N, C-alpha and C. Protein backbone atom coordinates (compact mmCIF):
# COMPACT_ATOMS: atom_id res chain seq x y z
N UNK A 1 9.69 -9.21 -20.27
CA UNK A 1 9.22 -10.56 -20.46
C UNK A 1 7.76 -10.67 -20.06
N UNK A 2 6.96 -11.47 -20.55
CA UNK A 2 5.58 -11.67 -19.96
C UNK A 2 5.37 -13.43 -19.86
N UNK A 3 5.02 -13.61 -18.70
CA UNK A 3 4.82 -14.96 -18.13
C UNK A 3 3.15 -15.56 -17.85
N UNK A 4 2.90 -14.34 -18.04
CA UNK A 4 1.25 -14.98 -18.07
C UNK A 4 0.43 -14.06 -17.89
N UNK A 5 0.78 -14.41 -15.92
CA UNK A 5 0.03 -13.09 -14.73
C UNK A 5 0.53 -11.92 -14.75
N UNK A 6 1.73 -11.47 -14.84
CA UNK A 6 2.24 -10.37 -14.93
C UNK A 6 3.08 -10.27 -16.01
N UNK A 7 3.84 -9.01 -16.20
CA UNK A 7 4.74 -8.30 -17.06
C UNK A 7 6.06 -7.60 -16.34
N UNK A 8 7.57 -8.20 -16.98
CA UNK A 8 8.09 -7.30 -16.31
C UNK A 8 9.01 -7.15 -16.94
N UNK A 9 9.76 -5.85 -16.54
CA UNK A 9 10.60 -5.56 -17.58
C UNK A 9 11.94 -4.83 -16.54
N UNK A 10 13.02 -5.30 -17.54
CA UNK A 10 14.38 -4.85 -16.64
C UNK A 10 15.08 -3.68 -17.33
N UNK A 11 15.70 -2.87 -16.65
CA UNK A 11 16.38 -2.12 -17.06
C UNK A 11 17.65 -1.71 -16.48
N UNK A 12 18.73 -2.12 -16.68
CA UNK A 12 19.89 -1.84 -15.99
C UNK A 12 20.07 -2.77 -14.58
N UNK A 13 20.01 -2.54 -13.58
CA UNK A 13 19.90 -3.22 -12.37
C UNK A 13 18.29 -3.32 -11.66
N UNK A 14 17.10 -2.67 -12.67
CA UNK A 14 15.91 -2.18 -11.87
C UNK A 14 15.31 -3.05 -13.02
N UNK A 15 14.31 -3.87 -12.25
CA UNK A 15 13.52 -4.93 -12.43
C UNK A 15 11.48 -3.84 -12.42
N UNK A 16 11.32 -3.94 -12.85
CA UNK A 16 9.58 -3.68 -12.73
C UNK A 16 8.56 -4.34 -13.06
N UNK A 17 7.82 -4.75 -12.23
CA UNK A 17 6.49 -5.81 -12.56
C UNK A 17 5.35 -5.00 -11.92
N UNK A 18 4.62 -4.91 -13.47
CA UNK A 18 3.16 -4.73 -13.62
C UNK A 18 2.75 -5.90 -12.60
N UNK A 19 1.66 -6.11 -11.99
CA UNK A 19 0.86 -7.51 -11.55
C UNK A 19 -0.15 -7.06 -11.93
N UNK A 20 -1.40 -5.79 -11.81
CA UNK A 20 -2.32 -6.17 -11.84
C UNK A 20 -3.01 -5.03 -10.70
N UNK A 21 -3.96 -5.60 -9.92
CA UNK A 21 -4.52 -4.91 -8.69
C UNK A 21 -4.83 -5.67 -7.99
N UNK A 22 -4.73 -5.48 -6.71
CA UNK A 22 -4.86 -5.98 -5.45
C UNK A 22 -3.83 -7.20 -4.78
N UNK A 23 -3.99 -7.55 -3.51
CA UNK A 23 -2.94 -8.44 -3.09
C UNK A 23 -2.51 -9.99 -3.17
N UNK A 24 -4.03 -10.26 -4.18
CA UNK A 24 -3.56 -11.94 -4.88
C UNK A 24 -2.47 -11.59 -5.39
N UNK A 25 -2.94 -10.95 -6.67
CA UNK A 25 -1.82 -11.26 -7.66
C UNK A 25 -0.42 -10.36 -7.53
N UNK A 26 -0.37 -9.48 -6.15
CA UNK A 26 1.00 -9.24 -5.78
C UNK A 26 1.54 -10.06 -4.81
N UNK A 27 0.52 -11.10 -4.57
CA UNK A 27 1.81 -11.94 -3.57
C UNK A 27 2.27 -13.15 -4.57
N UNK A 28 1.49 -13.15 -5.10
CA UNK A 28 2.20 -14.02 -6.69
C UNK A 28 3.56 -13.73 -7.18
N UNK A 29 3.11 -12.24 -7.48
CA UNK A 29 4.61 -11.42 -8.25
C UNK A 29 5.76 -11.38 -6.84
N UNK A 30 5.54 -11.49 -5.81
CA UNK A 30 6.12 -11.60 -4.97
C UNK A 30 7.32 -12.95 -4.17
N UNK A 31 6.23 -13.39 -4.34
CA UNK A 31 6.96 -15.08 -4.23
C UNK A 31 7.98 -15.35 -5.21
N UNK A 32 7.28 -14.75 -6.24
CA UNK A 32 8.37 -15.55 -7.61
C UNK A 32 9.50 -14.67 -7.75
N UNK A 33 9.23 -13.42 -7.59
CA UNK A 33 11.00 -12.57 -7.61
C UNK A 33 11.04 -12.48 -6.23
N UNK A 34 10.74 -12.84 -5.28
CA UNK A 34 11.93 -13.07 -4.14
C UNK A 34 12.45 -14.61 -4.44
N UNK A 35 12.42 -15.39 -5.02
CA UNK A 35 13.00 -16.59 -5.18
C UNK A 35 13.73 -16.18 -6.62
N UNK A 36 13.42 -15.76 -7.55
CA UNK A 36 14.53 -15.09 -8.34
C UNK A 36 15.76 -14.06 -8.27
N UNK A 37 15.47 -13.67 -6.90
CA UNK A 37 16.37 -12.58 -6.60
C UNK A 37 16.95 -13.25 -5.70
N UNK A 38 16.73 -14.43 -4.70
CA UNK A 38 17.86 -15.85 -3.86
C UNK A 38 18.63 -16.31 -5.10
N UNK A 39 17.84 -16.93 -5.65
CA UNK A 39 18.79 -17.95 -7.06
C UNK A 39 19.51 -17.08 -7.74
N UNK A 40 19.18 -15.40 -8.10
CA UNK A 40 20.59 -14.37 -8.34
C UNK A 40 21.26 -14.20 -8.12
N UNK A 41 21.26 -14.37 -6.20
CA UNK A 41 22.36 -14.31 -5.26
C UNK A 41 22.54 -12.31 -5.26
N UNK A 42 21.33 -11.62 -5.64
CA UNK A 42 21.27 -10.24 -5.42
C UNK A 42 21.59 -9.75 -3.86
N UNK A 43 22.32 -8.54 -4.08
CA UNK A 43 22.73 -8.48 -2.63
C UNK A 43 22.02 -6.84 -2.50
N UNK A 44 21.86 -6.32 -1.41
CA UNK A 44 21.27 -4.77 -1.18
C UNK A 44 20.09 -4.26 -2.10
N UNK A 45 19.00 -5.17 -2.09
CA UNK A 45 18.10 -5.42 -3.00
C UNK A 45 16.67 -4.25 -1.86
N UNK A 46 16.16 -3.90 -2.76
CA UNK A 46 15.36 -2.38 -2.22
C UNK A 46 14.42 -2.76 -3.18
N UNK A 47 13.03 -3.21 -2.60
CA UNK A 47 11.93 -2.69 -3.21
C UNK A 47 10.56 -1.58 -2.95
N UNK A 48 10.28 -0.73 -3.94
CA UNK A 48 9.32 0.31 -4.41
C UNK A 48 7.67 -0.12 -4.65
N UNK A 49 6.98 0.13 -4.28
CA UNK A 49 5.75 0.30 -4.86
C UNK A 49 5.59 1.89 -5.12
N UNK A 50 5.38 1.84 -6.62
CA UNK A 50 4.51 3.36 -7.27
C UNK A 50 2.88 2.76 -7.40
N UNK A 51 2.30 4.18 -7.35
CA UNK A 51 1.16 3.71 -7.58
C UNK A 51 -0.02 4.48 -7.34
N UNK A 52 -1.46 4.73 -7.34
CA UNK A 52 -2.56 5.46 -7.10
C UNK A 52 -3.13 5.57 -6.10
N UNK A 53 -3.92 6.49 -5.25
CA UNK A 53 -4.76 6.23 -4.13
C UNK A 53 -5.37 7.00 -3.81
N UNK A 54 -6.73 6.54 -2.87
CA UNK A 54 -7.74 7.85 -2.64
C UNK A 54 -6.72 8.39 -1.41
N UNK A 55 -6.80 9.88 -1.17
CA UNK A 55 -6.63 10.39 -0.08
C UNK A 55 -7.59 10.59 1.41
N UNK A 56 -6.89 10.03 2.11
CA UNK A 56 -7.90 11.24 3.79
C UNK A 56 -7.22 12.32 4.30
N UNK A 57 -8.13 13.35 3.69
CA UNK A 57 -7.83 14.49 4.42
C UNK A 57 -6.83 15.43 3.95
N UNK A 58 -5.83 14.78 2.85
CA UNK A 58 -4.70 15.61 2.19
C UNK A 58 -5.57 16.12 0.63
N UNK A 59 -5.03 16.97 0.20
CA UNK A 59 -4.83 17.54 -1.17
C UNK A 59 -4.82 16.56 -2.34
N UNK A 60 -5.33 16.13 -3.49
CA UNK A 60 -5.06 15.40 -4.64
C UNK A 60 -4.02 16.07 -4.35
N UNK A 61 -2.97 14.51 -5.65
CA UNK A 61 -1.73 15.52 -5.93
C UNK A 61 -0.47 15.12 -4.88
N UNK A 62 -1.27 14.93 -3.89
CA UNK A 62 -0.42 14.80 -2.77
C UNK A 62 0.04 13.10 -2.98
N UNK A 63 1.76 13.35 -2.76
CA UNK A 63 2.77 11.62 -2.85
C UNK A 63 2.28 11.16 -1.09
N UNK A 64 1.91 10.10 -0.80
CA UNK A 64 1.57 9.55 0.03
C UNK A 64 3.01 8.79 0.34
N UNK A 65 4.13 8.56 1.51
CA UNK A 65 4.84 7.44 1.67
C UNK A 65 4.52 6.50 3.01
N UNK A 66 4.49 5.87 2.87
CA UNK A 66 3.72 4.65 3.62
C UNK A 66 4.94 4.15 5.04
N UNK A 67 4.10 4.44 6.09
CA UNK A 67 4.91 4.28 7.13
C UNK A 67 4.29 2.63 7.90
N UNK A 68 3.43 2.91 7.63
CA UNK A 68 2.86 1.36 8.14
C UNK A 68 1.84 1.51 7.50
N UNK A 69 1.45 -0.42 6.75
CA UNK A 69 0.31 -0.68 6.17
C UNK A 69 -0.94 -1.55 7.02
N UNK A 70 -2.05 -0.95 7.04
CA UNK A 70 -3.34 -1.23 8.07
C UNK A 70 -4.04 -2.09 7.21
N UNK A 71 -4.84 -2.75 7.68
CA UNK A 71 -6.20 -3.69 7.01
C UNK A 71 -7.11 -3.01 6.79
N UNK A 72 -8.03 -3.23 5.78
CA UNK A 72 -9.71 -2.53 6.06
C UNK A 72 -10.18 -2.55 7.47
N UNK A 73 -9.70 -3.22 8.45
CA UNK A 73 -10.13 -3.30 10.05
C UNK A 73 -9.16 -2.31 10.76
N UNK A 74 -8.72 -1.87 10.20
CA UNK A 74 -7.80 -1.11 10.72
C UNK A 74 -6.94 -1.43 11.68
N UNK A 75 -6.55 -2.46 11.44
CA UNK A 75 -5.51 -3.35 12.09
C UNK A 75 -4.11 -3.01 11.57
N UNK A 76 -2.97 -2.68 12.31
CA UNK A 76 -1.61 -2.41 12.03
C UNK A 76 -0.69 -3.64 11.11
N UNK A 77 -1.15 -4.49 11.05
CA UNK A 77 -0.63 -5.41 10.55
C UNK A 77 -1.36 -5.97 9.73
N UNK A 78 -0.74 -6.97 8.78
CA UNK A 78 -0.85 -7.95 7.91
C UNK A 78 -1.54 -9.30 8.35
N UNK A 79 -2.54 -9.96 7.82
CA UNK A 79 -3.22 -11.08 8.08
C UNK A 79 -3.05 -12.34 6.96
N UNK A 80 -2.46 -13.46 6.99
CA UNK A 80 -2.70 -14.38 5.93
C UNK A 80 -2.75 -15.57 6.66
N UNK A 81 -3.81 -16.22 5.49
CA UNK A 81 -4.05 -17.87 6.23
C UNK A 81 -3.67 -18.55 5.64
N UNK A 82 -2.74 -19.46 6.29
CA UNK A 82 -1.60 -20.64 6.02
C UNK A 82 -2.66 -22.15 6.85
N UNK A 83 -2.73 -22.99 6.21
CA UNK A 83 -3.07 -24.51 6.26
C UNK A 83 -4.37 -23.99 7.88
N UNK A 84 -4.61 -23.32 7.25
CA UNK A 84 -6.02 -22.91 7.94
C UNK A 84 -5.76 -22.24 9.66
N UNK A 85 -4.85 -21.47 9.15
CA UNK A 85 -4.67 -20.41 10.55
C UNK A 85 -4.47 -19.17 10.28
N UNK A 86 -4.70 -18.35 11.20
CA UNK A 86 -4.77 -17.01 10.76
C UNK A 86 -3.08 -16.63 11.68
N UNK A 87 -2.01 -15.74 10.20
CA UNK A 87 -0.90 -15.39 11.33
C UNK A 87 -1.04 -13.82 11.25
N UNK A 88 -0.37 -13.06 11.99
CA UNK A 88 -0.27 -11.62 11.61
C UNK A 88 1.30 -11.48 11.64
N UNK A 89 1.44 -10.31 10.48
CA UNK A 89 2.42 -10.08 10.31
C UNK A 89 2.84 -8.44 10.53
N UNK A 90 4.12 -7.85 11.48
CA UNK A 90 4.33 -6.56 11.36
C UNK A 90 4.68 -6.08 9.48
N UNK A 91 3.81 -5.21 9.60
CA UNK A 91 3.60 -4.23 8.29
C UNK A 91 4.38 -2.80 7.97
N UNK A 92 5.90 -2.69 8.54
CA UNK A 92 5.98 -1.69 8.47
C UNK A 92 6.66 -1.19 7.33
N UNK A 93 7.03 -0.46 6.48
CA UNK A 93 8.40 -0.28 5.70
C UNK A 93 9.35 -0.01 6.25
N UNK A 94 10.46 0.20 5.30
CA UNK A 94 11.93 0.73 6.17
C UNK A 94 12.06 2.24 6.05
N UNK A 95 12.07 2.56 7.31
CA UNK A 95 11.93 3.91 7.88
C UNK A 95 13.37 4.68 7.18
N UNK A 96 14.36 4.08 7.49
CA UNK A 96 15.40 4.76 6.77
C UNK A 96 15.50 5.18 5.11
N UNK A 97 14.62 4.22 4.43
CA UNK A 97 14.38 4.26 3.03
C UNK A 97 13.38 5.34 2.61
N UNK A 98 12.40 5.34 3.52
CA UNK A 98 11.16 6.31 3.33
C UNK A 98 11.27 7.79 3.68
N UNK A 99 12.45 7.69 4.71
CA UNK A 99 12.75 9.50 5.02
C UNK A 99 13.71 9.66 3.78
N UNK A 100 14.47 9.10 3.37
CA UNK A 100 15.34 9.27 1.88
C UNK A 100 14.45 9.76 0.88
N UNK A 101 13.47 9.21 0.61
CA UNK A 101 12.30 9.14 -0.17
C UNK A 101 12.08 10.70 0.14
N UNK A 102 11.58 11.04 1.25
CA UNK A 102 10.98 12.18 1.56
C UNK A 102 11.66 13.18 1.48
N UNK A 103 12.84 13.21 1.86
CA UNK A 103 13.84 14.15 1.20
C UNK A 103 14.12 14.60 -0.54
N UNK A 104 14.22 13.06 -0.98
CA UNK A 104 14.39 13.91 -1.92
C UNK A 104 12.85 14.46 -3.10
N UNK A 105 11.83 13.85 -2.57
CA UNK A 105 10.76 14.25 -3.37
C UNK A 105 10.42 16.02 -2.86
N UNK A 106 10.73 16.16 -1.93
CA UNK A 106 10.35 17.84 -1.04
C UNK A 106 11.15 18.29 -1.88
N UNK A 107 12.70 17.86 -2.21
CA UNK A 107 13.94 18.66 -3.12
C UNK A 107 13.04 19.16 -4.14
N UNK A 108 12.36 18.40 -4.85
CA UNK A 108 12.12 18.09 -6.16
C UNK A 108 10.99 19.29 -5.86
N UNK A 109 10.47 19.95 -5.19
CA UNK A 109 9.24 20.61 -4.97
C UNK A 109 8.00 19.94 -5.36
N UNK A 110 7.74 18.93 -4.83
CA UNK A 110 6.65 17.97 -5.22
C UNK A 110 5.57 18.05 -3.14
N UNK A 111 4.74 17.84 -3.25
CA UNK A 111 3.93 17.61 -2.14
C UNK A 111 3.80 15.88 -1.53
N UNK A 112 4.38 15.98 -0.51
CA UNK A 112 4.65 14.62 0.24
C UNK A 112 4.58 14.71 1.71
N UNK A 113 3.54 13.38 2.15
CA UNK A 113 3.58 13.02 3.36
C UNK A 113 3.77 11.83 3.63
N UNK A 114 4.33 11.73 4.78
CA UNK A 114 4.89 10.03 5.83
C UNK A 114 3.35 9.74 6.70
N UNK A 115 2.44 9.15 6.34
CA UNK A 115 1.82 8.81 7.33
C UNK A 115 1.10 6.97 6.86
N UNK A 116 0.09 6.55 7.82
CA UNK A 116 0.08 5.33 7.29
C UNK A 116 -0.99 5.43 5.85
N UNK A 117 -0.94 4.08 5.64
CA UNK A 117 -2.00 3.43 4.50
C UNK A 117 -2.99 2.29 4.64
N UNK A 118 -3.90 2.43 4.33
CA UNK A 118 -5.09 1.05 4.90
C UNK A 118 -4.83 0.38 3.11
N UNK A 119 -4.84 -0.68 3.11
CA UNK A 119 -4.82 -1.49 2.40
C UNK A 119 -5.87 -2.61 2.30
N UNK A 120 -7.16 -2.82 1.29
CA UNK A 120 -7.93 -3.92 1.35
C UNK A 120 -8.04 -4.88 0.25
N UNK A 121 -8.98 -5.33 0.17
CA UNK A 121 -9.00 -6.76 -1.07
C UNK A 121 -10.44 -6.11 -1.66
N UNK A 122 -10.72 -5.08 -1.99
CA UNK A 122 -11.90 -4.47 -2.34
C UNK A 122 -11.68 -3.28 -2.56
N UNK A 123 -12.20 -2.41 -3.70
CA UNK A 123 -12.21 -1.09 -4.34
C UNK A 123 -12.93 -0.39 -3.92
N UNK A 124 -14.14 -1.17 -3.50
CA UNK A 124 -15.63 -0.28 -3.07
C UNK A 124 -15.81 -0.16 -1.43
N UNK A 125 -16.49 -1.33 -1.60
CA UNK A 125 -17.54 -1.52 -0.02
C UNK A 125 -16.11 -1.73 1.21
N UNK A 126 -14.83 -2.11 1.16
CA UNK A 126 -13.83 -2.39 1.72
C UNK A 126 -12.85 -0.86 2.29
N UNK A 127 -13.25 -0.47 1.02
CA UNK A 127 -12.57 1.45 1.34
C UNK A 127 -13.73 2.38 1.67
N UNK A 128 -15.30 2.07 1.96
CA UNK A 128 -16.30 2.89 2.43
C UNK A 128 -16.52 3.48 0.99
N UNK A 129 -16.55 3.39 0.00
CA UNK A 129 -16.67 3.87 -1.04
C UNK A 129 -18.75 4.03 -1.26
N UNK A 130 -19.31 5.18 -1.39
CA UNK A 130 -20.41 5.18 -1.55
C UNK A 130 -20.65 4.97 -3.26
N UNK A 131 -20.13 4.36 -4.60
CA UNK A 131 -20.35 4.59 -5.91
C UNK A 131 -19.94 2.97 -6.13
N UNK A 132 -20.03 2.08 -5.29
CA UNK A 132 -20.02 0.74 -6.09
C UNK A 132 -21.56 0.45 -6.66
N UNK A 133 -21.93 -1.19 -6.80
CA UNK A 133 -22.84 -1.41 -7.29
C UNK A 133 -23.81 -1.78 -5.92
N UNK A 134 -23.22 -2.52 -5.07
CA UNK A 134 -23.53 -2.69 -3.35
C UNK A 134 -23.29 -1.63 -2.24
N UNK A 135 -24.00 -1.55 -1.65
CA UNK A 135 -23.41 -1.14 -0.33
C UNK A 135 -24.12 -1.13 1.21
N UNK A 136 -23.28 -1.20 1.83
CA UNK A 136 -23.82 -2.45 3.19
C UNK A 136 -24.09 -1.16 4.46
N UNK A 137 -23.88 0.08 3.96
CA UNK A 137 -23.39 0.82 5.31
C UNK A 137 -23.87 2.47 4.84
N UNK A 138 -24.45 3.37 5.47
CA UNK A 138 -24.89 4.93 5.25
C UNK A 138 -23.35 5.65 5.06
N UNK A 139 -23.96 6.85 4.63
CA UNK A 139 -23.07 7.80 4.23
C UNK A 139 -22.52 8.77 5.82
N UNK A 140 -23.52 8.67 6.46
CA UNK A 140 -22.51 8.96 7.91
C UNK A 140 -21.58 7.46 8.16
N UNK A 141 -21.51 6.55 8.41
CA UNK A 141 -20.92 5.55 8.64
C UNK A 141 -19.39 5.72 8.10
N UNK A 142 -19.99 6.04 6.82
CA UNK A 142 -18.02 6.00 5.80
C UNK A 142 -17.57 6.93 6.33
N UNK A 143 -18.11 8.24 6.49
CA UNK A 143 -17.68 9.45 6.76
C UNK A 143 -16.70 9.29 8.44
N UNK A 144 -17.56 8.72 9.57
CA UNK A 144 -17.09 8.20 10.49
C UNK A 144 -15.77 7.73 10.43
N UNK A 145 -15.98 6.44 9.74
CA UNK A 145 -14.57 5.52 9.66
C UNK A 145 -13.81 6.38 9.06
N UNK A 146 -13.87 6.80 7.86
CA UNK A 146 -12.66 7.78 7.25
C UNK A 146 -12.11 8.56 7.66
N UNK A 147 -12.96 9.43 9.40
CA UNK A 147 -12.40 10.23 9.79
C UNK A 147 -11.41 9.10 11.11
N UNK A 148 -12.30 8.26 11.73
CA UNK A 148 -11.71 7.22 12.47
C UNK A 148 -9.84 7.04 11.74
N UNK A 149 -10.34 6.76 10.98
CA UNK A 149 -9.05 6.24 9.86
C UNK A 149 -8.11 7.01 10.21
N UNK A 150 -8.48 8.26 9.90
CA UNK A 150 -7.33 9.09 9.86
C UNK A 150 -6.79 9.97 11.09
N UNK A 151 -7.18 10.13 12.36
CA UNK A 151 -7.42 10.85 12.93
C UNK A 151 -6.82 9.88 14.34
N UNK A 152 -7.75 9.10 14.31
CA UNK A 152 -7.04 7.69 14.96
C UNK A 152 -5.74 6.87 15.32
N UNK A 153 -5.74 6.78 13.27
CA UNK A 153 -4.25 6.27 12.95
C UNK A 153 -3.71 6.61 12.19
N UNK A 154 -3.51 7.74 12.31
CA UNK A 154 -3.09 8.78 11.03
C UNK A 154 -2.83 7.96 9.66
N UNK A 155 -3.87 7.24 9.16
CA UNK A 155 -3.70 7.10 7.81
C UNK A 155 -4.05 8.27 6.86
N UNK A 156 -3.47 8.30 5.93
CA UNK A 156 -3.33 9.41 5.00
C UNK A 156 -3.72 8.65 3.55
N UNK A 157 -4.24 7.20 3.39
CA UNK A 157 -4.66 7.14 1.98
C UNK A 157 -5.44 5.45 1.98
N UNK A 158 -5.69 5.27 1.38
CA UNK A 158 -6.73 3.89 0.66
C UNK A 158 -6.23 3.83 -0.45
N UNK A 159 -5.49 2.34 -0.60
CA UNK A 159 -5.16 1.46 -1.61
C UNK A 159 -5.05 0.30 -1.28
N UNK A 160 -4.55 -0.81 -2.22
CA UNK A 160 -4.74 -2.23 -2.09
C UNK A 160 -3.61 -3.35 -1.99
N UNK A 161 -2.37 -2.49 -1.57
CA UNK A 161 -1.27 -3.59 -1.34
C UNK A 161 -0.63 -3.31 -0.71
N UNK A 162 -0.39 -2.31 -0.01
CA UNK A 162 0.67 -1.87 1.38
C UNK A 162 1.05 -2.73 2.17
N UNK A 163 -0.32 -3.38 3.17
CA UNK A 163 0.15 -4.02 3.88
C UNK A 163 0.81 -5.85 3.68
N UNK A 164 0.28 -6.15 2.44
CA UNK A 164 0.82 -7.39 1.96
C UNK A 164 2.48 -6.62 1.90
N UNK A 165 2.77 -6.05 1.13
CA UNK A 165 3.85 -5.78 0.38
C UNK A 165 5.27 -5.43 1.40
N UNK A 166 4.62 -4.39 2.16
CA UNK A 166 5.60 -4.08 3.55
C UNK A 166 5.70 -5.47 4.70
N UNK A 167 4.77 -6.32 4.61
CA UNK A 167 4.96 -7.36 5.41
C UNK A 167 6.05 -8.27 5.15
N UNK A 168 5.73 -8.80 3.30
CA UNK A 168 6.17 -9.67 2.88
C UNK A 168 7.76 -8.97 2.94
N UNK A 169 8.08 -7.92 2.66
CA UNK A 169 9.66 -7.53 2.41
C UNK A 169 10.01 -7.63 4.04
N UNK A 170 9.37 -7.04 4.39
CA UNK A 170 10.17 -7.74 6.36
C UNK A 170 10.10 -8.66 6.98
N UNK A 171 9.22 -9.82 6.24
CA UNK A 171 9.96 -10.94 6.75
C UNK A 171 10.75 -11.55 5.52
N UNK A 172 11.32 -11.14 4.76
CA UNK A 172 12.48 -11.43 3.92
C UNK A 172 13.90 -10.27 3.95
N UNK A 173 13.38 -10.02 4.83
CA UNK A 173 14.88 -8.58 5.34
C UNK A 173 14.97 -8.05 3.74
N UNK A 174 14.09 -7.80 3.58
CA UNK A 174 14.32 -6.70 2.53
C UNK A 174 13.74 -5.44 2.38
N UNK A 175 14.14 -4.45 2.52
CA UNK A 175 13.61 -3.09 2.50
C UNK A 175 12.97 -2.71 1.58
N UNK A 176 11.95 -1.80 1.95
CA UNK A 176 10.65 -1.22 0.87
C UNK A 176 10.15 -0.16 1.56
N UNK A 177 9.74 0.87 0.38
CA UNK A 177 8.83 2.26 0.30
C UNK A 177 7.83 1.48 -0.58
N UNK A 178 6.81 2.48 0.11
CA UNK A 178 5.54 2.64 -0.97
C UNK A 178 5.36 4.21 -0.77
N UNK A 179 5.15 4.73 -2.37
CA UNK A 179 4.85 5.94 -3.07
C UNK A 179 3.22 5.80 -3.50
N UNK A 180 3.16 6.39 -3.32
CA UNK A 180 1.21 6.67 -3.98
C UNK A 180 0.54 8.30 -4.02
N UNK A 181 0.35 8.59 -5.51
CA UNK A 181 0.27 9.63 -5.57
C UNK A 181 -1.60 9.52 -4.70
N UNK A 182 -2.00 10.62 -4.58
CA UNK A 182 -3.57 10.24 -4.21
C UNK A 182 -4.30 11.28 -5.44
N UNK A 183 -5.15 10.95 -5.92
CA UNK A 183 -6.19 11.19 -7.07
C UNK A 183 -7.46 12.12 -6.26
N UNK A 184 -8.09 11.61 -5.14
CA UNK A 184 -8.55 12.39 -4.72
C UNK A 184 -8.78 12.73 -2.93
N UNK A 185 -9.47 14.11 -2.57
CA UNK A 185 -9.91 13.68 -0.61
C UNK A 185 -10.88 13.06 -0.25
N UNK A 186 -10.88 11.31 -0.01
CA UNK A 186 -11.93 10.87 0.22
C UNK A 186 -12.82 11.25 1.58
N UNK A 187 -12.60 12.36 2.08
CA UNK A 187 -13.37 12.97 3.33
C UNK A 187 -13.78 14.05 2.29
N UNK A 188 -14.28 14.56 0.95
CA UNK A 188 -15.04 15.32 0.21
C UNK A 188 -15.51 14.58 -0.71
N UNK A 189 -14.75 14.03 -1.85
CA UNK A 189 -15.29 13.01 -2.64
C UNK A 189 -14.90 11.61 -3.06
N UNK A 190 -15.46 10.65 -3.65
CA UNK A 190 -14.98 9.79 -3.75
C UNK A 190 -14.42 9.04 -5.21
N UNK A 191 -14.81 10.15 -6.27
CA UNK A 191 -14.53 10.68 -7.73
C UNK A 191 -13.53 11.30 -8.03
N UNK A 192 -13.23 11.27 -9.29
CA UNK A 192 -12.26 12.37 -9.75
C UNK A 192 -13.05 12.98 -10.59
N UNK A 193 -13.11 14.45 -10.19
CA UNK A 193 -14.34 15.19 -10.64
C UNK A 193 -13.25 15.86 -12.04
């Protein structure tokens, strides 16, 4: 079906929605099938994020599963402002879902790690990216944080919805993985050469 903002399509018991990029328009797609999936009266309901990401420090290639989602501040949690307050929210996924995950992708002989994910509202200047059109900060600086990033808090990748996504499913008791293959090592480049 297509409703406007997104696209989604069902198959058997598995629902999939395109949204888009970044965490507007997945807390959109969010709101509206967790209130479609109450008014279903769905029971043992498990949601997935697939999806792309730069790596720190791992191999392209490498499946990223998301143990906790961080801010561009590198904050462990989730931030949203409601009638002009700032709340935080724990960001974690469900640990029991994500070692399942990890099992069976290792079966599969595929390359996979459990560590966290920084999640921002920006492609470029938000992930230290030196190839936008702006940039506010030197090439030691990114290099710094990226190693900060990872080393710190063992994040293992940069993308743009983790921590919305793992927040929003735990405070709706609903369980979620995030999968992300990574494209490239953003501690070498920040391209896909």
């Amino acid at each position: 079906g297509h409703a406007g903002r997104y696209s989604l399509f069902k198959v058997g018991n598995c629902l999939c929605a395109s949204h888009g990029i970044g965490m507007p328009s997945l807390s959109v797609v969010l709101h509206e099938i967790l209130k479609l999936i109450h008014f279903a009266k769905c029971s043992d309901v498990k949601i997935f994020r697939l999806g792309t990401s730069g790596g720190i420090g791992i191999e392209p290639g490498t499946i990223v599963l998301t143990r906790k989602g961080y801010s561009g501040a590198l904050e462990p949690y989730f931030t949203q402002t409601a009638c002009g307050k700032k709340i935080q929210y724990s960001a974690e996924t469900d640990e029991e879902l994500t070692e399942d995950l990890y099992k069976f992708i290792q079966d599969k002989g595929m390359k996979v790690q459990i560590g966290n994910t920084v999640a921002t509202n920006d492609f470029y200047e938000e992930q230290a990216r030196l190839d936008g059109s702006l940039c506010s900060y030197t090439k030691e600086e990114k290099e710094l944080f990226l190693r900060k990033a990872h080393e710190e808090h063992g994040v293992l990748n940069f993308e743009m919805e983790s921590n919305l996504l793992s927040a929003y499913c735990r405070r709706a008791n609903i369980k979620c993985a995030i999968m992300c293959v990574t494209v490239v090592n953003r501690l070498i480049s920040d391209n896909v050469t």
